[in-house]
Amino acid sequence: MSYTVEERGIPNSLSYRLFFKNAEGSYISPFHDIPMFADETKNIFHMVVEVPRWTNAKMEIATKDPLNPIKQDVKKDKLRYVANVFPHKGYIWNYGAIPQTWEDPGHTDEETGCCGDNDPIDVCEIGTRVCSRGEVLKVKVLGTLALIDEGETDWKIIAINIEDPEVDKFNNIDDVRRLKPEYLEATVDWFRRYKVPDGKPENQFAFNAECKDKDFALDIIKSTHTYWKNLVLQSGKPKLNCTNTCVKESPFFCSKDAAHSLVNETSPCGVADPLPAEVEKWHFLKKN
C-alpha cells in the first residue's frame, strides 16, 4: 500500500495541515487507517514521519483533529520549535510514530510506574537518508528508550528504514552501539535537555537511561496496539478524535465522501510564512 500527502493552509503558520491519502486517492487518518504492521511475519512496522532529521518544527499527528493530519504543536498560541542544544541541530533522527498504537494515559506502565502520554508511540529512525514530512516508511525495530516526560511514560522506539543500504547489519540495539558509536548516548542527551531552553527541567528516564532490546520493544509496541484497539472501538466519547475510514466496526467510521468533506473545510495551501529567526539560535548548556 502506498500513501501520499496533501498540504492545506499556510506552511509555518497555525493553519498548516498535512492530510494523508491512500493509493486510491481517498483521504485517510494516519493514526487509525494505516496498518501498524507492514509485514507481521517479519515484525516490520509502518512509521509515519512527522519530523525530518535536522529540522526544528515540532510537527505531530493531530490526535484531536478529524482525520488526524500532521500539524505543528502550539504552546500559548505560538508554534513550537525545538531548540538547537549544542552539539545538536534540530531533531537528530527522522522522528515520527507507529500508526494504530496509543500510549493510554489511564494505564500505569508496570515497567516505569507512570501512565502513558496519550499519543501514538514515537519512533527515532536512524537510517542514512533524511526523509520527508509525511512519508510512510517500513521500519525494523531495534530497541527502545523509556523517557519519563513530565511524569508520563513516553516510549521512544529505535528503528531503521528497511530500505536503508545498511539495514541487514542492524538487528538489535547492540548493533547500534557497535556501528553508530555515541548515537544512543546522543539520543539520551537530546531527550534529556531539549526542553531546558524553554525554562523546563531536564527530562528523566526509566532503566537508568539504558535502551532496552528489540524483544522488549516489540512487546511494548504490541501492547500499545491493544490500547489503540480499545480506543477506536469504544462506544463512548473519547478525548481523542477517532474518525477513520478503514475500521468498519468502529463507531467512528466515516465514508470516503465524508472524509473528503472534512478536508474541504480547511483552506488550500498557500505561500509559506518565513521561519522565526530564533529557530537558528544555538544554545550552550552545562550538563548537570
PDB file of C-alpha atoms in Angstrom:
ATOM      1  CA  MET A   1       0.000   0.000   0.000  1.00  0.00           C
ATOM      2  CA  SER A   2       1.335   3.428  -0.917  1.00  0.00           C
ATOM      3  CA  TYR A   3       0.394   6.755   0.624  1.00  0.00           C
ATOM      4  CA  THR A   4       0.580  10.382  -0.454  1.00  0.00           C
ATOM      5  CA  VAL A   5       0.076  13.671   1.366  1.00  0.00           C
ATOM      6  CA  GLU A   6      -1.699  16.932   0.591  1.00  0.00           C
ATOM      7  CA  GLU A   7      -0.765  20.265   2.143  1.00  0.00           C
ATOM      8  CA  ARG A   8      -3.503  22.609   3.283  1.00  0.00           C
ATOM      9  CA  GLY A   9      -3.214  26.057   4.825  1.00  0.00           C
ATOM     10  CA  ILE A  10      -0.091  28.228   5.048  1.00  0.00           C
ATOM     11  CA  PRO A  11       3.186  26.412   5.875  1.00  0.00           C
ATOM     12  CA  ASN A  12       4.870  27.701   9.049  1.00  0.00           C
ATOM     13  CA  SER A  13       1.533  29.043  10.303  1.00  0.00           C
ATOM     14  CA  LEU A  14      -1.257  27.950  12.632  1.00  0.00           C
ATOM     15  CA  SER A  15      -3.409  26.971   9.636  1.00  0.00           C
ATOM     16  CA  TYR A  16      -0.998  24.431   8.163  1.00  0.00           C
ATOM     17  CA  ARG A  17      -2.163  20.811   7.868  1.00  0.00           C
ATOM     18  CA  LEU A  18      -0.792  17.757   6.067  1.00  0.00           C
ATOM     19  CA  PHE A  19      -3.538  15.299   5.131  1.00  0.00           C
ATOM     20  CA  PHE A  20      -2.969  11.697   4.031  1.00  0.00           C
ATOM     21  CA  LYS A  21      -4.376   9.767   1.064  1.00  0.00           C
ATOM     22  CA  ASN A  22      -4.294   6.066   0.268  1.00  0.00           C
ATOM     23  CA  ALA A  23      -3.360   4.509  -3.089  1.00  0.00           C
ATOM     24  CA  GLU A  24      -6.884   5.177  -4.379  1.00  0.00           C
ATOM     25  CA  GLY A  25      -6.565   8.885  -3.620  1.00  0.00           C
ATOM     26  CA  SER A  26      -9.066   8.794  -0.754  1.00  0.00           C
ATOM     27  CA  TYR A  27      -8.382  10.754   2.426  1.00  0.00           C
ATOM     28  CA  ILE A  28      -7.464   8.662   5.473  1.00  0.00           C
ATOM     29  CA  SER A  29      -6.256   9.059   9.052  1.00  0.00           C
ATOM     30  CA  PRO A  30      -2.546   8.287   9.564  1.00  0.00           C
ATOM     31  CA  PHE A  31      -3.368   7.474  13.187  1.00  0.00           C
ATOM     32  CA  HIS A  32      -6.171   4.976  12.582  1.00  0.00           C
ATOM     33  CA  ASP A  33      -6.154   3.874   8.922  1.00  0.00           C
ATOM     34  CA  ILE A  34      -2.532   2.977   8.171  1.00  0.00           C
ATOM     35  CA  PRO A  35      -1.870  -0.558   9.462  1.00  0.00           C
ATOM     36  CA  MET A  36       0.612  -0.932  12.293  1.00  0.00           C
ATOM     37  CA  PHE A  37       2.324  -3.848  10.554  1.00  0.00           C
ATOM     38  CA  ALA A  38       3.920  -3.582   7.134  1.00  0.00           C
ATOM     39  CA  ASP A  39       4.850  -7.275   7.407  1.00  0.00           C
ATOM     40  CA  GLU A  40       3.671  -9.028  10.564  1.00  0.00           C
ATOM     41  CA  THR A  41       5.578 -12.245   9.828  1.00  0.00           C
ATOM     42  CA  LYS A  42       8.865 -10.313   9.949  1.00  0.00           C
ATOM     43  CA  ASN A  43       7.886  -7.756  12.620  1.00  0.00           C
ATOM     44  CA  ILE A  44       8.214  -4.893  10.131  1.00  0.00           C
ATOM     45  CA  PHE A  45       6.175  -1.830  11.100  1.00  0.00           C
ATOM     46  CA  HIS A  46       4.886   1.262   9.370  1.00  0.00           C
ATOM     47  CA  MET A  47       6.238   4.594  10.578  1.00  0.00           C
ATOM     48  CA  VAL A  48       4.709   7.965   9.777  1.00  0.00           C
ATOM     49  CA  VAL A  49       7.479  10.585   9.524  1.00  0.00           C
ATOM     50  CA  GLU A  50       6.408  13.724  11.376  1.00  0.00           C
ATOM     51  CA  VAL A  51       9.775  15.497  11.618  1.00  0.00           C
ATOM     52  CA  PRO A  52      12.647  15.012   9.134  1.00  0.00           C
ATOM     53  CA  ARG A  53      16.140  14.881  10.581  1.00  0.00           C
ATOM     54  CA  TRP A  54      17.884  18.261  11.173  1.00  0.00           C
ATOM     55  CA  THR A  55      14.596  20.215  11.189  1.00  0.00           C
ATOM     56  CA  ASN A  56      13.157  22.054  14.201  1.00  0.00           C
ATOM     57  CA  ALA A  57       9.383  22.419  13.742  1.00  0.00           C
ATOM     58  CA  LYS A  58       7.612  20.220  16.302  1.00  0.00           C
ATOM     59  CA  MET A  59       5.200  18.563  13.890  1.00  0.00           C
ATOM     60  CA  GLU A  60       2.907  15.773  15.061  1.00  0.00           C
ATOM     61  CA  ILE A  61      -0.141  13.726  14.189  1.00  0.00           C
ATOM     62  CA  ALA A  62      -3.058  15.840  15.405  1.00  0.00           C
ATOM     63  CA  THR A  63      -4.792  13.267  17.573  1.00  0.00           C
ATOM     64  CA  LYS A  64      -7.685  15.606  18.459  1.00  0.00           C
ATOM     65  CA  ASP A  65      -8.487  16.737  14.884  1.00  0.00           C
ATOM     66  CA  PRO A  66     -10.730  14.953  12.338  1.00  0.00           C
ATOM     67  CA  LEU A  67      -8.644  12.567  10.175  1.00  0.00           C
ATOM     68  CA  ASN A  68      -5.600  13.410  12.343  1.00  0.00           C
ATOM     69  CA  PRO A  69      -3.482  15.413   9.854  1.00  0.00           C
ATOM     70  CA  ILE A  70       0.069  16.364  10.736  1.00  0.00           C
ATOM     71  CA  LYS A  71       0.264  19.888  12.140  1.00  0.00           C
ATOM     72  CA  GLN A  72       2.671  21.913  14.266  1.00  0.00           C
ATOM     73  CA  ASP A  73       2.346  21.782  18.029  1.00  0.00           C
ATOM     74  CA  VAL A  74       1.320  25.037  19.689  1.00  0.00           C
ATOM     75  CA  LYS A  75       2.048  26.477  23.138  1.00  0.00           C
ATOM     76  CA  LYS A  76       0.499  29.788  24.253  1.00  0.00           C
ATOM     77  CA  ASP A  77      -0.741  30.435  20.700  1.00  0.00           C
ATOM     78  CA  LYS A  78       2.776  30.153  19.293  1.00  0.00           C
ATOM     79  CA  LEU A  79       4.145  27.453  17.005  1.00  0.00           C
ATOM     80  CA  ARG A  80       6.653  25.193  18.746  1.00  0.00           C
ATOM     81  CA  TYR A  81      10.192  24.641  17.502  1.00  0.00           C
ATOM     82  CA  VAL A  82      12.745  22.504  19.322  1.00  0.00           C
ATOM     83  CA  ALA A  83      15.873  24.404  20.303  1.00  0.00           C
ATOM     84  CA  ASN A  84      19.306  23.623  18.912  1.00  0.00           C
ATOM     85  CA  VAL A  85      21.136  22.428  22.028  1.00  0.00           C
ATOM     86  CA  PHE A  86      24.841  22.140  21.239  1.00  0.00           C
ATOM     87  CA  PRO A  87      26.061  19.970  19.609  1.00  0.00           C
ATOM     88  CA  HIS A  88      22.661  19.006  18.161  1.00  0.00           C
ATOM     89  CA  LYS A  89      20.875  20.699  15.254  1.00  0.00           C
ATOM     90  CA  GLY A  90      17.116  20.151  15.330  1.00  0.00           C
ATOM     91  CA  TYR A  91      15.990  16.532  15.574  1.00  0.00           C
ATOM     92  CA  ILE A  92      18.904  14.087  15.203  1.00  0.00           C
ATOM     93  CA  TRP A  93      16.859  11.287  13.598  1.00  0.00           C
ATOM     94  CA  ASN A  94      13.828  11.070  11.353  1.00  0.00           C
ATOM     95  CA  TYR A  95      11.144  11.284  14.017  1.00  0.00           C
ATOM     96  CA  GLY A  96       7.605  10.001  13.842  1.00  0.00           C
ATOM     97  CA  ALA A  97       5.062   7.485  15.111  1.00  0.00           C
ATOM     98  CA  ILE A  98       3.771   3.967  14.565  1.00  0.00           C
ATOM     99  CA  PRO A  99       0.109   4.080  13.472  1.00  0.00           C
ATOM    100  CA  GLN A 100      -2.601   2.154  15.292  1.00  0.00           C
ATOM    101  CA  THR A 101      -0.760   2.451  18.610  1.00  0.00           C
ATOM    102  CA  TRP A 102      -1.674   4.518  21.668  1.00  0.00           C
ATOM    103  CA  GLU A 103       0.040   5.119  24.998  1.00  0.00           C
ATOM    104  CA  ASP A 104      -3.028   5.007  27.240  1.00  0.00           C
ATOM    105  CA  PRO A 105      -2.997   7.786  29.898  1.00  0.00           C
ATOM    106  CA  GLY A 106      -5.287   5.639  32.023  1.00  0.00           C
ATOM    107  CA  HIS A 107      -2.812   2.750  32.153  1.00  0.00           C
ATOM    108  CA  THR A 108       0.098   2.712  34.604  1.00  0.00           C
ATOM    109  CA  ASP A 109       3.049   1.014  32.962  1.00  0.00           C
ATOM    110  CA  GLU A 110       4.427  -1.832  35.071  1.00  0.00           C
ATOM    111  CA  GLU A 111       7.985  -1.078  33.962  1.00  0.00           C
ATOM    112  CA  THR A 112       8.048   2.696  34.536  1.00  0.00           C
ATOM    113  CA  GLY A 113       5.315   3.235  37.146  1.00  0.00           C
ATOM    114  CA  CYS A 114       3.907   6.113  35.038  1.00  0.00           C
ATOM    115  CA  CYS A 115       0.845   6.444  32.818  1.00  0.00           C
ATOM    116  CA  GLY A 116       1.006   6.795  29.027  1.00  0.00           C
ATOM    117  CA  ASP A 117       1.314  10.159  27.270  1.00  0.00           C
ATOM    118  CA  ASN A 118      -1.935   9.918  25.239  1.00  0.00           C
ATOM    119  CA  ASP A 119      -0.160   9.707  21.844  1.00  0.00           C
ATOM    120  CA  PRO A 120       0.845   7.071  19.303  1.00  0.00           C
ATOM    121  CA  ILE A 121       4.177   5.502  20.171  1.00  0.00           C
ATOM    122  CA  ASP A 122       7.177   7.528  18.963  1.00  0.00           C
ATOM    123  CA  VAL A 123       9.941   6.326  16.650  1.00  0.00           C
ATOM    124  CA  CYS A 124      13.501   7.547  16.111  1.00  0.00           C
ATOM    125  CA  GLU A 125      14.567   6.276  12.676  1.00  0.00           C
ATOM    126  CA  ILE A 126      18.367   6.135  12.471  1.00  0.00           C
ATOM    127  CA  GLY A 127      18.933   5.396   8.785  1.00  0.00           C
ATOM    128  CA  THR A 128      21.138   7.231   6.305  1.00  0.00           C
ATOM    129  CA  ARG A 129      18.521   9.184   4.348  1.00  0.00           C
ATOM    130  CA  VAL A 130      16.874  12.389   5.532  1.00  0.00           C
ATOM    131  CA  CYS A 131      13.194  11.631   4.962  1.00  0.00           C
ATOM    132  CA  SER A 132      10.304  13.936   4.081  1.00  0.00           C
ATOM    133  CA  ARG A 133       7.451  15.026   6.317  1.00  0.00           C
ATOM    134  CA  GLY A 134       4.508  12.677   5.813  1.00  0.00           C
ATOM    135  CA  GLU A 135       6.497   9.772   4.366  1.00  0.00           C
ATOM    136  CA  VAL A 136       5.285   6.345   5.433  1.00  0.00           C
ATOM    137  CA  LEU A 137       8.291   4.102   5.994  1.00  0.00           C
ATOM    138  CA  LYS A 138       8.642   0.405   6.673  1.00  0.00           C
ATOM    139  CA  VAL A 139      10.974   0.005   9.633  1.00  0.00           C
ATOM    140  CA  LYS A 140      12.821  -2.688  11.544  1.00  0.00           C
ATOM    141  CA  VAL A 141      12.636  -2.236  15.315  1.00  0.00           C
ATOM    142  CA  LEU A 142      15.948  -2.404  17.205  1.00  0.00           C
ATOM    143  CA  GLY A 143      15.129  -1.336  20.769  1.00  0.00           C
ATOM    144  CA  THR A 144      13.511   1.330  22.906  1.00  0.00           C
ATOM    145  CA  LEU A 145      14.270   4.120  25.370  1.00  0.00           C
ATOM    146  CA  ALA A 146      11.877   4.862  28.237  1.00  0.00           C
ATOM    147  CA  LEU A 147      11.588   8.636  28.575  1.00  0.00           C
ATOM    148  CA  ILE A 148       9.667   9.994  31.556  1.00  0.00           C
ATOM    149  CA  ASP A 149       8.320  13.283  30.201  1.00  0.00           C
ATOM    150  CA  GLU A 150       6.750  15.456  32.906  1.00  0.00           C
ATOM    151  CA  GLY A 151       5.639  12.350  34.788  1.00  0.00           C
ATOM    152  CA  GLU A 152       4.328  10.427  31.773  1.00  0.00           C
ATOM    153  CA  THR A 153       5.704   7.317  30.087  1.00  0.00           C
ATOM    154  CA  ASP A 154       6.874   8.280  26.591  1.00  0.00           C
ATOM    155  CA  TRP A 155       8.494   5.310  24.858  1.00  0.00           C
ATOM    156  CA  LYS A 156      10.970   6.098  22.079  1.00  0.00           C
ATOM    157  CA  ILE A 157      11.358   3.219  19.648  1.00  0.00           C
ATOM    158  CA  ILE A 158      14.757   2.965  17.931  1.00  0.00           C
ATOM    159  CA  ALA A 159      14.291   1.660  14.387  1.00  0.00           C
ATOM    160  CA  ILE A 160      15.779   1.695  10.890  1.00  0.00           C
ATOM    161  CA  ASN A 161      14.195   2.012   7.458  1.00  0.00           C
ATOM    162  CA  ILE A 162      14.203  -1.397   5.752  1.00  0.00           C
ATOM    163  CA  GLU A 163      15.323   0.325   2.530  1.00  0.00           C
ATOM    164  CA  ASP A 164      18.476   1.647   4.188  1.00  0.00           C
ATOM    165  CA  PRO A 165      21.603   0.280   2.451  1.00  0.00           C
ATOM    166  CA  GLU A 166      22.955  -0.985   5.788  1.00  0.00           C
ATOM    167  CA  VAL A 167      19.724  -2.394   7.210  1.00  0.00           C
ATOM    168  CA  ASP A 168      20.975  -6.000   7.180  1.00  0.00           C
ATOM    169  CA  LYS A 169      23.729  -5.046   9.623  1.00  0.00           C
ATOM    170  CA  PHE A 170      21.200  -3.854  12.228  1.00  0.00           C
ATOM    171  CA  ASN A 171      19.187  -6.469  14.115  1.00  0.00           C
ATOM    172  CA  ASN A 172      19.225  -5.342  17.759  1.00  0.00           C
ATOM    173  CA  ILE A 173      20.184  -2.397  19.928  1.00  0.00           C
ATOM    174  CA  ASP A 174      23.750  -3.658  20.398  1.00  0.00           C
ATOM    175  CA  ASP A 175      24.298  -3.231  16.655  1.00  0.00           C
ATOM    176  CA  VAL A 176      23.505   0.473  17.023  1.00  0.00           C
ATOM    177  CA  ARG A 177      26.080   0.784  19.809  1.00  0.00           C
ATOM    178  CA  ARG A 178      28.677  -1.003  17.673  1.00  0.00           C
ATOM    179  CA  LEU A 179      28.036   0.555  14.254  1.00  0.00           C
ATOM    180  CA  LYS A 180      26.921   4.054  15.240  1.00  0.00           C
ATOM    181  CA  PRO A 181      29.082   4.795  18.296  1.00  0.00           C
ATOM    182  CA  GLU A 182      27.762   7.507  20.648  1.00  0.00           C
ATOM    183  CA  TYR A 183      24.440   7.781  18.762  1.00  0.00           C
ATOM    184  CA  LEU A 184      22.419   6.269  21.602  1.00  0.00           C
ATOM    185  CA  GLU A 185      24.251   8.462  24.111  1.00  0.00           C
ATOM    186  CA  ALA A 186      23.454  11.485  21.918  1.00  0.00           C
ATOM    187  CA  THR A 187      19.814  10.377  21.801  1.00  0.00           C
ATOM    188  CA  VAL A 188      19.617  10.290  25.595  1.00  0.00           C
ATOM    189  CA  ASP A 189      21.324  13.687  25.803  1.00  0.00           C
ATOM    190  CA  TRP A 190      18.897  15.169  23.253  1.00  0.00           C
ATOM    191  CA  PHE A 191      15.782  13.974  25.063  1.00  0.00           C
ATOM    192  CA  ARG A 192      17.191  14.906  28.466  1.00  0.00           C
ATOM    193  CA  ARG A 193      17.874  18.552  27.583  1.00  0.00           C
ATOM    194  CA  TYR A 194      15.703  19.631  24.650  1.00  0.00           C
ATOM    195  CA  LYS A 195      13.182  21.454  26.855  1.00  0.00           C
ATOM    196  CA  VAL A 196      15.737  23.234  29.043  1.00  0.00           C
ATOM    197  CA  PRO A 197      15.981  26.326  26.775  1.00  0.00           C
ATOM    198  CA  ASP A 198      12.217  26.752  27.333  1.00  0.00           C
ATOM    199  CA  GLY A 199      12.794  27.029  31.072  1.00  0.00           C
ATOM    200  CA  LYS A 200      11.824  23.452  31.943  1.00  0.00           C
ATOM    201  CA  PRO A 201      13.872  20.938  33.961  1.00  0.00           C
ATOM    202  CA  GLU A 202      15.756  18.084  32.371  1.00  0.00           C
ATOM    203  CA  ASN A 203      13.697  15.033  31.468  1.00  0.00           C
ATOM    204  CA  GLN A 204      14.182  11.751  33.309  1.00  0.00           C
ATOM    205  CA  PHE A 205      14.350   8.128  32.152  1.00  0.00           C
ATOM    206  CA  ALA A 206      13.468   4.679  33.385  1.00  0.00           C
ATOM    207  CA  PHE A 207      16.127   1.915  33.462  1.00  0.00           C
ATOM    208  CA  ASN A 208      18.881   4.437  34.227  1.00  0.00           C
ATOM    209  CA  ALA A 209      18.545   5.769  30.649  1.00  0.00           C
ATOM    210  CA  GLU A 210      19.635   2.439  29.146  1.00  0.00           C
ATOM    211  CA  CYS A 211      17.977   1.302  25.927  1.00  0.00           C
ATOM    212  CA  LYS A 212      16.091  -1.979  26.118  1.00  0.00           C
ATOM    213  CA  ASP A 213      16.465  -4.589  23.387  1.00  0.00           C
ATOM    214  CA  LYS A 214      14.371  -5.490  20.358  1.00  0.00           C
ATOM    215  CA  ASP A 215      12.172  -8.107  22.043  1.00  0.00           C
ATOM    216  CA  PHE A 216      11.321  -5.721  24.856  1.00  0.00           C
ATOM    217  CA  ALA A 217      10.444  -3.013  22.312  1.00  0.00           C
ATOM    218  CA  LEU A 218       8.225  -5.370  20.311  1.00  0.00           C
ATOM    219  CA  ASP A 219       6.235  -6.221  23.438  1.00  0.00           C
ATOM    220  CA  ILE A 220       5.742  -2.520  24.203  1.00  0.00           C
ATOM    221  CA  ILE A 221       4.560  -1.761  20.663  1.00  0.00           C
ATOM    222  CA  LYS A 222       2.097  -4.642  20.634  1.00  0.00           C
ATOM    223  CA  SER A 223       0.642  -3.609  23.988  1.00  0.00           C
ATOM    224  CA  THR A 224       0.072  -0.065  22.690  1.00  0.00           C
ATOM    225  CA  HIS A 225      -1.714  -1.571  19.689  1.00  0.00           C
ATOM    226  CA  THR A 226      -4.146  -3.264  22.087  1.00  0.00           C
ATOM    227  CA  TYR A 227      -4.796   0.067  23.827  1.00  0.00           C
ATOM    228  CA  TRP A 228      -5.429   1.664  20.412  1.00  0.00           C
ATOM    229  CA  LYS A 229      -7.983  -1.037  19.553  1.00  0.00           C
ATOM    230  CA  ASN A 230      -9.826  -0.335  22.787  1.00  0.00           C
ATOM    231  CA  LEU A 231      -9.764   3.393  21.969  1.00  0.00           C
ATOM    232  CA  VAL A 232     -11.123   3.188  18.436  1.00  0.00           C
ATOM    233  CA  LEU A 233     -13.749   0.531  19.194  1.00  0.00           C
ATOM    234  CA  GLN A 234     -15.224   2.131  22.323  1.00  0.00           C
ATOM    235  CA  SER A 235     -18.770   3.448  22.080  1.00  0.00           C
ATOM    236  CA  GLY A 236     -18.325   6.431  24.405  1.00  0.00           C
ATOM    237  CA  LYS A 237     -16.878   9.859  23.722  1.00  0.00           C
ATOM    238  CA  PRO A 238     -13.077   9.582  23.638  1.00  0.00           C
ATOM    239  CA  LYS A 239     -10.976  12.684  24.220  1.00  0.00           C
ATOM    240  CA  LEU A 240      -9.084  11.941  21.009  1.00  0.00           C
ATOM    241  CA  ASN A 241     -10.588  12.093  17.519  1.00  0.00           C
ATOM    242  CA  CYS A 242     -11.175   8.543  16.286  1.00  0.00           C
ATOM    243  CA  THR A 243     -12.731   9.390  12.887  1.00  0.00           C
ATOM    244  CA  ASN A 244     -11.479   6.769  10.455  1.00  0.00           C
ATOM    245  CA  THR A 245     -12.257   5.281   7.032  1.00  0.00           C
ATOM    246  CA  CYS A 246     -10.965   1.706   7.456  1.00  0.00           C
ATOM    247  CA  VAL A 247     -12.045   0.319  10.841  1.00  0.00           C
ATOM    248  CA  LYS A 248     -15.596  -0.541   9.822  1.00  0.00           C
ATOM    249  CA  GLU A 249     -16.558  -1.974  13.204  1.00  0.00           C
ATOM    250  CA  SER A 250     -15.604   1.308  14.873  1.00  0.00           C
ATOM    251  CA  PRO A 251     -18.474   3.657  15.859  1.00  0.00           C
ATOM    252  CA  PHE A 252     -16.315   6.480  14.444  1.00  0.00           C
ATOM    253  CA  PHE A 253     -16.111   5.038  10.922  1.00  0.00           C
ATOM    254  CA  CYS A 254     -16.868   7.569   8.175  1.00  0.00           C
ATOM    255  CA  SER A 255     -17.352   7.298   4.414  1.00  0.00           C
ATOM    256  CA  LYS A 256     -14.869   8.464   1.790  1.00  0.00           C
ATOM    257  CA  ASP A 257     -17.225  11.295   0.855  1.00  0.00           C
ATOM    258  CA  ALA A 258     -17.477  12.412   4.470  1.00  0.00           C
ATOM    259  CA  ALA A 259     -13.687  12.371   4.767  1.00  0.00           C
ATOM    260  CA  HIS A 260     -13.400  14.444   1.593  1.00  0.00           C
ATOM    261  CA  SER A 261     -15.822  16.995   3.018  1.00  0.00           C
ATOM    262  CA  LEU A 262     -13.780  17.270   6.223  1.00  0.00           C
ATOM    263  CA  VAL A 263     -10.649  18.146   4.269  1.00  0.00           C
ATOM    264  CA  ASN A 264     -12.502  20.619   2.066  1.00  0.00           C
ATOM    265  CA  GLU A 265     -13.439  22.575   5.170  1.00  0.00           C
ATOM    266  CA  THR A 266      -9.771  23.588   5.513  1.00  0.00           C
ATOM    267  CA  SER A 267      -8.116  26.274   3.406  1.00  0.00           C
ATOM    268  CA  PRO A 268      -5.992  25.417   0.345  1.00  0.00           C
ATOM    269  CA  CYS A 269      -2.215  25.553   0.532  1.00  0.00           C
ATOM    270  CA  GLY A 270      -0.588  28.956   0.164  1.00  0.00           C
ATOM    271  CA  VAL A 271       2.849  30.569   0.232  1.00  0.00           C
ATOM    272  CA  ALA A 272       4.874  29.653   3.325  1.00  0.00           C
ATOM    273  CA  ASP A 273       5.435  32.165   6.104  1.00  0.00           C
ATOM    274  CA  PRO A 274       9.104  32.793   6.982  1.00  0.00           C
ATOM    275  CA  LEU A 275      10.630  30.852   9.848  1.00  0.00           C
ATOM    276  CA  PRO A 276      11.250  32.841  13.042  1.00  0.00           C
ATOM    277  CA  ALA A 277      14.866  33.967  13.402  1.00  0.00           C
ATOM    278  CA  GLU A 278      15.231  32.268  16.802  1.00  0.00           C
ATOM    279  CA  VAL A 279      14.880  28.830  15.181  1.00  0.00           C
ATOM    280  CA  GLU A 280      18.542  29.046  14.105  1.00  0.00           C
ATOM    281  CA  LYS A 281      19.855  30.019  17.543  1.00  0.00           C
ATOM    282  CA  TRP A 282      22.307  27.625  19.161  1.00  0.00           C
ATOM    283  CA  HIS A 283      22.038  27.030  22.905  1.00  0.00           C
ATOM    284  CA  PHE A 284      25.066  26.113  25.006  1.00  0.00           C
ATOM    285  CA  LEU A 285      24.035  24.408  28.238  1.00  0.00           C
ATOM    286  CA  LYS A 286      26.010  22.959  31.101  1.00  0.00           C
ATOM    287  CA  LYS A 287      25.339  19.316  31.771  1.00  0.00           C
ATOM    288  CA  ASN A 288      24.106  18.511  35.277  1.00  0.00           C
TER     289      ASN A 288
END
